[in-house]
Short mmCIF file of C-alpha atoms in Angstrom, two decimals:
data_model
loop_
_atom_site.label_atom_id
_atom_site.label_comp_id
_atom_site.label_asym_id
_atom_site.label_seq_id
_atom_site.Cartn_x
_atom_site.Cartn_y
_atom_site.Cartn_z
CA MET T 790 66.77 181.05 176.73
CA GLY T 791 65.42 177.90 175.41
CA THR T 792 61.70 179.11 174.97
CA THR T 793 59.46 179.74 172.36
CA ARG T 794 57.41 182.87 172.05
CA ILE T 795 54.25 183.09 169.61
CA LEU T 796 53.67 186.73 168.96
CA ALA T 797 50.00 187.58 169.37
CA GLY T 798 47.86 188.37 166.36
CA SER T 799 51.07 187.33 164.28
CA LEU T 800 52.14 184.33 162.44
CA SER T 801 55.87 185.07 163.25
CA ARG T 802 57.86 183.19 165.80
CA ARG T 803 60.85 184.16 167.66
CA LEU T 804 63.44 181.60 167.95
CA LEU T 805 65.87 181.84 170.84
CA ARG T 806 68.66 179.25 170.94
CA PRO T 807 69.16 177.37 174.19
CA THR T 808 72.57 177.61 175.84
CA SER T 809 73.45 174.05 175.04
CA LEU T 810 73.74 175.01 171.28
CA VAL T 811 75.68 178.16 171.49
CA PRO T 812 78.90 179.29 173.20
CA ALA T 813 78.45 181.02 176.58
CA SER T 814 79.36 184.22 175.11
CA GLY T 815 76.40 184.20 172.80
CA HIS T 816 78.74 184.95 169.82
CA ALA T 817 79.63 182.43 167.29
CA GLN T 818 83.27 182.21 166.12
CA ARG T 819 83.75 181.83 162.51
CA GLY T 820 84.65 178.69 160.86
CA VAL T 821 87.99 177.77 159.19
CA CYS T 822 86.61 177.56 155.45
CA GLY T 823 85.21 180.10 153.10
CA CYS T 824 81.67 178.65 153.06
CA CYS T 825 81.45 178.35 156.85
CA GLU T 826 82.75 181.77 157.63
CA ALA T 827 80.13 183.24 155.47
CA SER T 828 77.36 181.46 156.91
CA SER T 829 78.74 182.06 160.61
CA HIS T 830 79.17 185.90 159.65
CA ARG T 831 75.48 185.91 158.41
CA ARG T 832 74.27 184.26 161.63
CA ASP T 833 76.00 186.55 163.69
CA LYS T 834 74.01 189.36 162.25
CA LYS T 835 70.71 187.49 162.37
CA ARG T 836 70.84 185.70 165.82
CA ALA T 837 67.39 185.36 167.27
CA ARG T 838 65.81 186.51 164.02
CA LEU T 839 62.15 186.29 163.28
CA VAL T 840 61.34 182.92 161.46
CA ARG T 841 58.22 183.92 159.43
CA PHE T 842 55.19 181.62 158.99
CA PRO T 843 53.51 182.90 155.91
CA ARG T 844 49.88 182.34 155.29
CA HIS T 845 48.80 179.04 154.04
CA GLN T 846 49.43 178.31 150.52
CA HIS T 847 47.56 175.43 148.80
CA VAL T 848 49.43 174.04 145.76
CA ARG T 849 47.94 171.30 143.71
CA SER T 850 50.28 169.20 141.57
CA GLY T 851 48.88 170.84 138.43
CA ARG T 852 48.55 169.47 134.59
CA THR T 853 51.09 169.96 131.88
CA GLY T 854 49.76 172.04 128.90
CA ALA T 855 50.60 171.66 125.29
CA ASN T 856 53.37 174.13 125.59
CA GLY T 857 55.01 172.19 128.38
CA ILE T 858 54.15 174.61 130.98
CA ILE T 859 52.76 173.45 134.42
CA GLN T 860 49.40 174.60 135.06
CA GLN T 861 49.27 175.52 138.67
CA ARG T 862 46.39 176.67 141.15
CA ARG T 863 46.91 178.39 144.50
CA ALA T 864 44.56 179.86 146.75
CA PHE T 865 45.31 181.72 150.19
CA SER T 866 43.89 181.41 153.50
CA SER T 867 41.97 184.78 152.99
CA ALA T 868 40.12 183.52 149.99
CA SER T 869 38.61 180.59 151.71
CA SER T 870 37.41 179.72 155.09
CA GLU T 871 38.10 176.13 154.28
CA HIS T 872 41.87 176.91 154.14
CA THR T 873 41.90 178.84 157.48
CA SER T 874 41.02 175.45 159.48
CA ARG T 875 43.91 173.56 157.85
CA ARG T 876 46.82 172.72 159.97
CA ARG T 877 50.14 174.31 159.45
CA ALA T 878 53.45 172.60 159.38
CA ILE T 879 55.57 172.74 162.64
CA GLU T 880 52.20 172.33 164.60
CA ASP T 881 52.28 169.36 166.98
CA THR T 882 55.55 168.16 165.87
CA PRO T 883 58.93 167.93 167.70
CA LEU T 884 60.08 171.23 166.09
CA GLU T 885 57.23 173.01 167.97
CA THR T 886 59.10 172.41 171.31
CA PRO T 887 61.45 175.07 172.55
CA GLU T 888 64.46 172.62 171.68
CA GLY T 889 63.01 171.89 168.10
CA SER T 890 62.56 175.84 167.65
CA ALA T 891 66.09 176.57 168.33
CA LEU T 892 67.03 174.17 165.37
CA LEU T 893 65.25 176.38 163.01
CA GLU T 894 67.51 179.54 163.62
CA GLY T 895 68.37 181.18 160.45
CA LEU T 896 65.51 179.53 158.35
CA ASP T 897 62.11 180.88 156.94
CA VAL T 898 59.52 178.13 157.37
CA HIS T 899 56.60 177.76 154.72
CA THR T 900 53.37 175.66 155.05
CA VAL T 901 52.87 174.15 151.48
CA HIS T 902 49.58 171.78 151.28
CA SER T 903 49.63 168.83 149.09
CA ASP T 904 46.94 167.70 146.93
CA ASP T 905 45.02 166.11 149.59
CA GLY T 906 45.62 169.28 151.62
CA HIS T 907 48.38 167.72 154.11
CA PRO T 908 50.85 170.54 155.49
CA LEU T 909 54.22 170.03 154.32
CA ALA T 910 56.90 171.75 156.26
CA THR T 911 59.26 173.71 153.56
CA TYR T 912 62.41 175.66 154.69
CA THR T 913 64.53 177.90 153.03
CA ILE T 914 66.56 181.34 153.61
CA GLU T 915 64.69 184.30 152.43
CA GLY T 916 66.64 187.48 150.97
CA ASP T 917 65.66 190.15 148.72
CA GLU T 918 62.76 188.88 146.60
CA ALA T 919 64.64 190.52 143.49
CA GLU T 920 67.24 187.87 144.14
CA LEU T 921 65.01 185.07 143.54
CA GLU T 922 64.86 186.06 139.70
CA HIS T 923 68.79 185.43 139.43
CA ARG T 924 69.07 182.39 141.75
CA THR T 925 68.62 178.68 140.38
CA PRO T 926 66.14 177.05 142.77
CA VAL T 927 66.70 173.51 144.16
CA LEU T 928 64.85 171.31 146.51
CA LEU T 929 66.63 168.95 148.83
CA LEU T 930 65.09 165.63 149.97
CA HIS T 931 66.17 164.08 153.23
CA GLY T 932 66.52 160.28 153.55
CA ARG T 933 64.83 157.12 155.56
CA THR T 934 65.13 158.15 159.00
CA TRP T 935 66.17 161.68 159.58
CA SER T 936 64.30 164.87 158.49
CA SER T 937 65.65 167.94 156.64
CA VAL T 938 66.43 170.42 159.52
CA PRO T 939 69.05 168.16 161.10
CA VAL T 940 70.42 167.07 157.80
CA TYR T 941 70.65 169.97 155.85
CA HIS T 942 70.72 172.96 158.47
CA LEU T 943 73.00 171.56 161.05
CA VAL T 944 74.09 174.70 162.97
CA GLY T 945 75.36 174.44 166.63
CA LYS T 946 78.36 174.04 169.13
CA THR T 947 80.87 171.76 167.64
CA ASP T 948 83.87 171.82 170.09
CA PRO T 949 84.67 172.46 173.64
CA ALA T 950 86.52 175.71 172.85
CA GLY T 951 82.92 176.93 171.73
CA SER T 952 83.40 177.40 168.00
CA ASN T 953 80.18 177.70 166.02
CA GLU T 954 81.19 176.23 162.76
CA SER T 955 78.13 175.56 160.57
CA ARG T 956 77.39 172.52 158.59
CA SER T 957 74.39 173.75 157.15
CA LEU T 958 73.98 172.85 153.42
CA ILE T 959 71.16 175.26 153.12
CA GLU T 960 73.18 178.09 154.28
CA ALA T 961 76.42 177.14 152.04
CA LEU T 962 74.30 176.86 148.91
CA HIS T 963 72.45 180.19 149.65
CA ASP T 964 75.69 181.87 150.52
CA SER T 965 77.11 180.87 146.87
CA GLY T 966 75.13 183.64 145.75
CA LYS T 967 73.75 181.58 142.86
CA ILE T 968 71.45 179.07 144.38
CA GLN T 969 68.14 179.30 146.17
CA PRO T 970 67.88 176.17 148.38
CA TYR T 971 64.52 174.69 149.63
CA ALA T 972 64.17 171.56 151.77
CA MET T 973 61.08 169.72 152.72
CA ASP T 974 59.96 167.11 155.31
CA PHE T 975 58.01 164.12 154.32
CA ARG T 976 54.88 163.04 156.41
CA GLY T 977 55.82 162.04 159.88
CA PHE T 978 59.15 163.54 159.88
CA GLY T 979 60.37 166.78 161.77
CA GLY T 980 57.80 169.74 161.18
CA THR T 981 55.45 167.82 158.78
CA PRO T 982 52.86 166.01 161.05
CA ARG T 983 51.87 162.38 160.20
CA ASP T 984 48.70 161.89 158.11
CA GLU T 985 45.67 159.61 159.39
CA SER T 986 47.51 156.58 158.03
CA GLY T 987 50.44 156.98 160.31
CA TYR T 988 52.49 155.62 157.39
CA VAL T 989 55.03 156.76 154.93
CA ARG T 990 54.74 155.62 151.31
CA PRO T 991 57.39 156.33 148.71
CA LEU T 992 54.89 157.40 146.03
CA GLN T 993 53.24 159.63 148.48
CA CYS T 994 56.56 161.05 149.16
CA VAL T 995 57.08 161.68 145.26
CA SER T 996 53.56 163.41 145.19
CA ASP T 997 54.37 165.70 148.09
CA ALA T 998 57.62 166.59 146.61
CA LEU T 999 56.16 167.41 143.28
CA ALA T 1000 53.75 169.68 145.06
CA VAL T 1001 56.58 171.59 146.50
CA ILE T 1002 58.27 171.79 143.29
CA ASN T 1003 55.39 173.31 141.70
CA TRP T 1004 55.06 175.83 144.44
CA ILE T 1005 58.79 176.81 144.04
CA ASP T 1006 58.24 177.22 140.51
CA GLU T 1007 55.39 179.40 140.65
CA ARG T 1008 56.93 181.52 143.44
CA HIS T 1009 60.12 182.04 141.44
CA GLY T 1010 57.92 182.82 138.43
CA ALA T 1011 56.12 185.38 140.17
CA ALA T 1012 59.51 186.92 141.30
CA SER T 1013 60.54 187.14 137.65
CA GLY T 1014 57.26 188.78 136.58
CA GLY T 1015 55.77 185.67 134.97
CA GLU T 1016 57.31 182.08 134.04
CA CYS T 1017 60.26 180.77 136.13
CA LYS T 1018 63.35 181.44 134.09
CA ARG T 1019 64.63 177.74 135.12
CA ARG T 1020 62.38 174.87 136.49
CA PRO T 1021 63.38 174.07 139.95
CA SER T 1022 66.06 171.32 140.47
CA LEU T 1023 66.10 168.52 142.77
CA LEU T 1024 68.68 166.73 145.11
CA GLY T 1025 67.92 163.48 147.12
CA TRP T 1026 70.24 162.08 149.70
CA SER T 1027 70.55 158.39 150.34
CA HIS T 1028 66.91 156.99 150.15
CA GLY T 1029 65.70 160.48 149.23
CA ALA T 1030 67.75 160.11 145.99
CA LEU T 1031 65.26 156.99 145.12
CA ILE T 1032 62.25 159.37 145.62
CA ALA T 1033 64.16 162.22 143.54
CA GLN T 1034 64.66 159.56 140.79
CA ILE T 1035 61.23 158.40 140.53
CA LEU T 1036 59.80 161.98 140.55
CA ALA T 1037 62.39 162.71 137.79
CA GLN T 1038 61.37 159.54 135.94
CA ARG T 1039 57.66 160.79 136.06
CA HIS T 1040 57.80 164.34 135.73
CA SER T 1041 61.07 165.47 133.74
CA GLU T 1042 58.99 168.52 132.49
CA SER T 1043 58.98 169.84 135.91
CA LEU T 1044 62.64 169.66 136.68
CA PHE T 1045 65.87 171.56 135.70
CA LYS T 1046 68.35 169.11 137.00
CA LEU T 1047 68.43 166.14 139.15
CA VAL T 1048 71.45 165.41 141.94
CA MET T 1049 71.27 161.77 143.32
CA TYR T 1050 73.57 162.10 146.18
CA GLY T 1051 74.64 158.85 148.03
CA SER T 1052 71.77 157.05 146.35
CA MET T 1053 70.81 153.77 147.74
CA TYR T 1054 70.14 152.46 144.19
CA SER T 1055 71.21 149.00 143.48
CA PRO T 1056 70.22 146.87 140.53
CA ASN T 1057 70.25 143.74 142.79
CA VAL T 1058 67.84 145.22 145.36
CA LYS T 1059 64.03 144.55 144.89
CA TYR T 1060 61.66 145.17 147.49
CA ALA T 1061 58.89 142.40 148.08
CA ILE T 1062 55.17 142.89 147.24
CA PRO T 1063 53.28 142.49 150.30
CA PRO T 1064 51.17 139.51 150.40
CA PRO T 1065 47.68 140.46 148.65
CA LEU T 1066 45.50 138.48 151.15
CA ASN T 1067 47.39 140.45 154.08
CA THR T 1068 44.52 143.08 154.72
CA ASP T 1069 43.48 142.45 158.25
CA VAL T 1070 43.02 146.07 159.50
CA HIS T 1071 44.18 144.90 162.95
CA ASP T 1072 47.51 143.77 161.58
CA ALA T 1073 50.03 146.53 162.64
CA ASN T 1074 52.48 145.26 159.77
CA CYS T 1075 50.04 145.02 156.91
CA GLY T 1076 51.57 146.23 153.81
CA HIS T 1077 54.95 146.06 155.08
CA THR T 1078 57.87 143.28 154.33
CA ASP T 1079 60.90 143.05 156.20
CA HIS T 1080 63.95 144.59 154.31
CA ASP T 1081 67.57 144.66 155.44
CA ASP T 1082 67.38 148.70 155.02
CA PHE T 1083 63.93 149.15 156.41
CA PRO T 1084 63.80 146.56 159.22
CA LEU T 1085 60.26 145.71 160.43
CA ALA T 1086 61.47 145.49 164.12
CA GLU T 1087 62.45 149.10 164.16
CA LEU T 1088 59.23 150.54 163.04
CA ALA T 1089 57.85 153.30 165.21
CA ALA T 1090 60.81 152.55 167.53
CA ARG T 1091 62.67 155.12 169.42
CA ASN T 1092 65.66 156.52 167.79
CA ASN T 1093 69.12 156.54 169.47
CA ALA T 1094 72.42 158.43 169.11
CA ASP T 1095 74.13 155.53 167.94
CA GLY T 1096 71.84 155.11 164.72
CA ALA T 1097 71.86 158.68 164.17
CA MET T 1098 75.70 158.54 164.00
CA GLU T 1099 75.96 155.49 161.80
CA ASP T 1100 76.42 157.56 158.58
CA PHE T 1101 79.56 159.07 159.96
CA THR T 1102 82.07 156.08 159.52
CA MET T 1103 85.28 158.34 158.94
CA SER T 1104 87.33 160.16 161.51
CA SER T 1105 87.56 163.87 161.33
CA GLY T 1106 90.84 165.28 160.13
CA VAL T 1107 91.49 162.12 158.16
CA SER T 1108 93.18 162.81 155.06
CA SER T 1109 95.83 161.10 152.65
CA ALA T 1110 98.60 163.16 154.23
CA ASN T 1111 97.48 163.20 157.78
CA GLU T 1112 96.17 160.25 159.87
CA ALA T 1113 97.43 161.57 163.24
CA GLY T 1114 95.30 163.41 165.59
CA SER T 1115 92.11 162.23 163.93
CA ILE T 1116 88.77 162.09 165.84
CA PHE T 1117 86.31 159.40 166.10
CA PRO T 1118 83.27 159.67 166.16
CA PRO T 1119 83.89 163.18 164.41
CA LEU T 1120 82.29 166.19 166.34
CA SER T 1121 79.67 166.77 163.39
CA ALA T 1122 78.39 163.24 164.17
CA LYS T 1123 77.73 164.25 167.85
CA MET T 1124 76.30 167.45 166.74
CA PHE T 1125 74.08 165.81 164.24
CA ALA T 1126 73.01 163.14 166.65
CA GLN T 1127 71.90 165.78 169.31
CA ALA T 1128 69.78 167.64 166.51
CA ALA T 1129 68.36 164.59 164.92
CA LEU T 1130 67.10 163.24 168.14
CA ILE T 1131 65.21 166.40 168.92
CA SER T 1132 63.71 166.51 165.40
CA ASP T 1133 62.89 162.91 164.93
CA PRO T 1134 62.76 161.00 168.41
CA ILE T 1135 60.59 158.07 166.92
CA LYS T 1136 61.23 156.04 163.61
CA VAL T 1137 58.46 156.63 161.17
CA ARG T 1138 56.65 153.49 159.61
CA TRP T 1139 57.25 153.19 155.90
CA ARG T 1140 55.16 150.73 153.99
CA ASP T 1141 54.51 149.69 150.19
CA LEU T 1142 58.33 149.76 149.71
CA HIS T 1143 57.79 147.67 146.49
CA GLN T 1144 56.98 151.25 144.97
CA LEU T 1145 60.76 151.73 145.04
CA ASN T 1146 61.01 149.19 142.50
CA GLU T 1147 60.03 151.72 139.91
CA CYS T 1148 63.55 153.17 140.05
CA HIS T 1149 65.18 152.58 136.66
CA PRO T 1150 68.24 154.79 135.55
CA SER T 1151 67.11 154.37 131.75
CA LEU T 1152 63.93 156.38 132.45
CA VAL T 1153 65.69 159.44 133.77
CA HIS T 1154 65.71 161.90 130.92
CA VAL T 1155 66.98 165.23 132.75
CA PRO T 1156 70.65 166.49 133.29
CA SER T 1157 71.76 164.44 136.22
CA MET T 1158 74.61 164.35 138.66
CA VAL T 1159 75.50 161.12 140.66
CA VAL T 1160 77.67 162.15 143.49
CA ALA T 1161 79.00 160.10 146.66
CA GLY T 1162 81.97 159.85 149.00
CA ASP T 1163 84.76 157.44 148.01
CA SER T 1164 84.43 155.79 151.39
CA ASP T 1165 80.55 155.80 151.43
CA PRO T 1166 79.74 152.10 152.86
CA TYR T 1167 75.89 152.37 151.69
CA ALA T 1168 76.56 153.92 148.42
CA PRO T 1169 79.70 151.95 147.05
CA ILE T 1170 81.29 152.99 143.83
CA ALA T 1171 80.23 149.97 142.10
CA THR T 1172 76.45 150.61 142.39
CA GLN T 1173 77.07 154.41 141.79
CA SER T 1174 78.81 153.30 138.33
CA GLU T 1175 75.70 151.18 137.45
CA LEU T 1176 73.41 154.05 138.31
CA PHE T 1177 75.61 156.41 136.22
CA THR T 1178 76.30 154.22 133.16
CA ASN T 1179 72.50 153.13 132.89
CA LEU T 1180 71.14 156.83 132.89
CA ALA T 1181 69.03 157.50 129.65
CA ARG T 1182 71.00 158.83 126.85
CA GLY T 1183 70.24 162.40 125.39
CA ALA T 1184 70.71 164.24 128.56
CA ASP T 1185 73.92 165.68 130.13
CA ARG T 1186 75.16 163.64 133.00
CA THR T 1187 78.12 164.24 135.68
CA TRP T 1188 79.66 161.62 138.04
CA CYS T 1189 81.44 162.99 140.98
CA ILE T 1190 83.53 161.23 143.77
CA VAL T 1191 84.65 163.14 146.75
CA SER T 1192 87.60 161.81 148.18
CA ASN T 1193 88.18 161.23 152.22
CA SER T 1194 84.47 161.14 152.57
CA ASP T 1195 81.72 158.73 153.82
CA HIS T 1196 77.79 158.82 153.35
CA ALA T 1197 77.49 162.42 154.86
CA VAL T 1198 79.73 164.12 152.75
CA HIS T 1199 77.85 167.47 153.19
CA LEU T 1200 78.50 167.13 156.95
CA SER T 1201 82.39 166.08 156.73
CA ASP T 1202 85.50 167.84 156.59
CA GLU T 1203 85.21 168.14 152.70
CA ARG T 1204 81.65 169.74 152.68
CA CYS T 1205 82.98 172.90 150.96
CA ARG T 1206 84.30 170.78 148.03
CA PHE T 1207 80.86 169.03 147.82
CA VAL T 1208 79.00 172.26 147.97
CA GLU T 1209 81.28 173.95 145.22
CA LYS T 1210 80.86 171.00 142.91
CA VAL T 1211 76.94 170.67 143.33
CA ALA T 1212 76.58 174.38 143.09
CA ASN T 1213 78.46 174.33 139.82
CA PHE T 1214 76.51 171.74 138.40
CA LEU T 1215 73.09 173.31 139.10
CA GLU T 1216 74.08 176.75 137.79
CA SER T 1217 75.59 175.58 134.63
CA ASN T 1218 73.44 175.56 131.46
#
């Protein structure tokens, strides 16, 4: 247990979960709610499954033709020796370790190359290829600090009794039978290695997300025998919602729908442009200006458990009818911290944050959903109202506030209601 075995002559990797993440019996007990029960049942049947690493797929962002169809180009590793030398996602990242590999249980991992050839880790749950034709694809974007696997595929031991209740949003959306979820890691996060600069820039994240969107669009188009029936949708959480919003503003023709979940948007926040003369290549902070939500002092610092649990501000088991017996921090927060510190032990280095100033709701022209918890301290109802009311006219929009929830609604006790509302929005015409 706790080891990773690479199969000789294959791109497959067998993932075995360490005993610290599963009950001693090796069998997971089912969760208490419908979406958790379905996920737990499926994982019981697929424990220690093969996580497939397909051949490299190089996707360029493409150009829009006169008919509004994205023109895409793709080449496989077998077609060019240049592609065979390219790095794969997961390689030389924390997710390549035995502990990191265990977090990938139940996921299929793809390497999608950006326009500049950088490998982007992309996660999904594979089923029958025929199912792709009938499912609505959606790409999930993580936030400022934590990568997609702990954020969107949190699976592990949650209480001393040994129950193994899944908090995986990827599993829950997939098990709805209507949605085909994907998630990706930005550069330097989780399974996507850093690039040569060592920095993360908002507009680079937008470009990389668009490359994955185009790959998804092509993939589902191939499954349906041609053009994808529906463009992929996009869901961004926290600061990832800002990246998603900019992509929707710039490339509305590439998206079916947009979900801004716990968005950090605020009309009163503008990120300062770095001083133009600050170009000393020896200045480690060149191109970065200190901000409250991107503190300069924390760049490249080690992440810690307290920081991992800061999004969990409500006790588990709290409801309007029952305050007694609540637990704080909730067990899901401890489970998240354990996974997050494995996948993202070091904070990434953000720069050029003024690029986020491009966010403006009036430039969003795709059907949109604004969703947040009613007790979210980082995305308060007042700013969510500003975001919702200023979205461009001419496109449907939905505003959803989930009660008894904080910033991490999808990991809370209210997660099943969150999944239902998001899945219904994405599936509806």
